[in-house]
PDB file of C-alpha atoms in Angstrom:
ATOM      1  CA  UNK W   1       8.399 -35.524   7.213  1.00  0.00           C
ATOM      2  CA  UNK W   2       7.777 -34.640  10.858  1.00  0.00           C
ATOM      3  CA  UNK W   3       7.423 -30.861  11.123  1.00  0.00           C
ATOM      4  CA  UNK W   4       5.967 -28.879  14.016  1.00  0.00           C
ATOM      5  CA  UNK W   5       4.795 -25.304  14.532  1.00  0.00           C
ATOM      6  CA  UNK W   6       7.776 -23.184  15.550  1.00  0.00           C
ATOM      7  CA  UNK W   7      10.388 -25.162  13.595  1.00  0.00           C
ATOM      8  CA  UNK W   8      12.888 -23.074  11.635  1.00  0.00           C
ATOM      9  CA  UNK W   9      13.404 -24.465   8.137  1.00  0.00           C
ATOM     10  CA  UNK W  10      16.088 -23.557   5.613  1.00  0.00           C
ATOM     11  CA  UNK W  11      14.884 -23.656   2.024  1.00  0.00           C
ATOM     12  CA  UNK W  12      16.848 -24.422  -1.150  1.00  0.00           C
ATOM     13  CA  UNK W  13      15.868 -21.136  -2.801  1.00  0.00           C
ATOM     14  CA  UNK W  14      15.926 -17.754  -1.030  1.00  0.00           C
ATOM     15  CA  UNK W  15      13.001 -15.404  -0.504  1.00  0.00           C
ATOM     16  CA  UNK W  16      13.273 -12.217  -2.617  1.00  0.00           C
ATOM     17  CA  UNK W  17      14.650 -10.406   0.465  1.00  0.00           C
ATOM     18  CA  UNK W  18      17.640 -12.801   0.438  1.00  0.00           C
ATOM     19  CA  UNK W  19      16.845 -14.911   3.508  1.00  0.00           C
ATOM     20  CA  UNK W  20      16.569 -18.714   3.216  1.00  0.00           C
ATOM     21  CA  UNK W  21      15.210 -19.271   6.751  1.00  0.00           C
ATOM     22  CA  UNK W  22      11.506 -19.485   7.562  1.00  0.00           C
ATOM     23  CA  UNK W  23       9.534 -20.225  10.736  1.00  0.00           C
ATOM     24  CA  UNK W  24       6.531 -22.570  10.494  1.00  0.00           C
ATOM     25  CA  UNK W  25       3.333 -20.932  11.759  1.00  0.00           C
ATOM     26  CA  UNK W  26       0.798 -23.540  10.585  1.00  0.00           C
ATOM     27  CA  UNK W  27       1.182 -27.197   9.631  1.00  0.00           C
ATOM     28  CA  UNK W  28      -1.460 -29.192   7.767  1.00  0.00           C
ATOM     29  CA  UNK W  29      -2.409 -29.641   4.126  1.00  0.00           C
ATOM     30  CA  UNK W  30      -0.968 -26.137   3.664  1.00  0.00           C
ATOM     31  CA  UNK W  31       2.009 -24.616   5.450  1.00  0.00           C
ATOM     32  CA  UNK W  32       2.082 -21.030   6.673  1.00  0.00           C
ATOM     33  CA  UNK W  33       5.608 -19.665   6.837  1.00  0.00           C
ATOM     34  CA  UNK W  34       7.129 -16.418   8.092  1.00  0.00           C
ATOM     35  CA  UNK W  35      10.347 -15.220   6.486  1.00  0.00           C
ATOM     36  CA  UNK W  36      13.007 -14.660   9.164  1.00  0.00           C
ATOM     37  CA  UNK W  37      14.560 -11.886   7.068  1.00  0.00           C
ATOM     38  CA  UNK W  38      11.675  -9.520   6.342  1.00  0.00           C
ATOM     39  CA  UNK W  39       8.735 -11.009   8.316  1.00  0.00           C
ATOM     40  CA  UNK W  40       6.553 -11.626   5.239  1.00  0.00           C
ATOM     41  CA  UNK W  41       4.048 -14.477   5.708  1.00  0.00           C
ATOM     42  CA  UNK W  42       3.173 -16.933   2.947  1.00  0.00           C
ATOM     43  CA  UNK W  43       0.933 -19.988   2.595  1.00  0.00           C
ATOM     44  CA  UNK W  44       1.864 -22.819   0.254  1.00  0.00           C
ATOM     45  CA  UNK W  45       0.850 -26.460  -0.326  1.00  0.00           C
ATOM     46  CA  UNK W  46       2.593 -29.044   1.839  1.00  0.00           C
ATOM     47  CA  UNK W  47       4.163 -31.002  -1.058  1.00  0.00           C
ATOM     48  CA  UNK W  48       5.780 -27.869  -2.534  1.00  0.00           C
ATOM     49  CA  UNK W  49       7.316 -26.843   0.803  1.00  0.00           C
ATOM     50  CA  UNK W  50       8.533 -30.341   1.763  1.00  0.00           C
ATOM     51  CA  UNK W  51      10.248 -30.680  -1.631  1.00  0.00           C
ATOM     52  CA  UNK W  52      12.199 -27.426  -1.111  1.00  0.00           C
ATOM     53  CA  UNK W  53      13.341 -27.904   2.519  1.00  0.00           C
ATOM     54  CA  UNK W  54      17.095 -28.282   3.014  1.00  0.00           C
ATOM     55  CA  UNK W  55      17.412 -28.168   6.863  1.00  0.00           C
ATOM     56  CA  UNK W  56      15.039 -28.309   9.838  1.00  0.00           C
ATOM     57  CA  UNK W  57      16.303 -26.596  13.010  1.00  0.00           C
ATOM     58  CA  UNK W  58      19.865 -26.817  11.688  1.00  0.00           C
ATOM     59  CA  UNK W  59      19.677 -30.551  10.892  1.00  0.00           C
ATOM     60  CA  UNK W  60      20.143 -31.424   7.228  1.00  0.00           C
ATOM     61  CA  UNK W  61      17.321 -33.369   5.561  1.00  0.00           C
ATOM     62  CA  UNK W  62      18.022 -36.079   2.942  1.00  0.00           C
TER      63      UNK W  62
END
């Protein structure tokens, strides 16, 4: 999957604040994401994030 820093991704499951949209801050073996709802930043392994992505910049994946 071709993802770049600054892309807005929509996940399958929402963050506890209710938002499903995240902005990519770091791309590599781990992804760093910022929730667009509350601003909370998280880091997670690449395979876990790629599995849960529904849309990238408004374009549906899979």
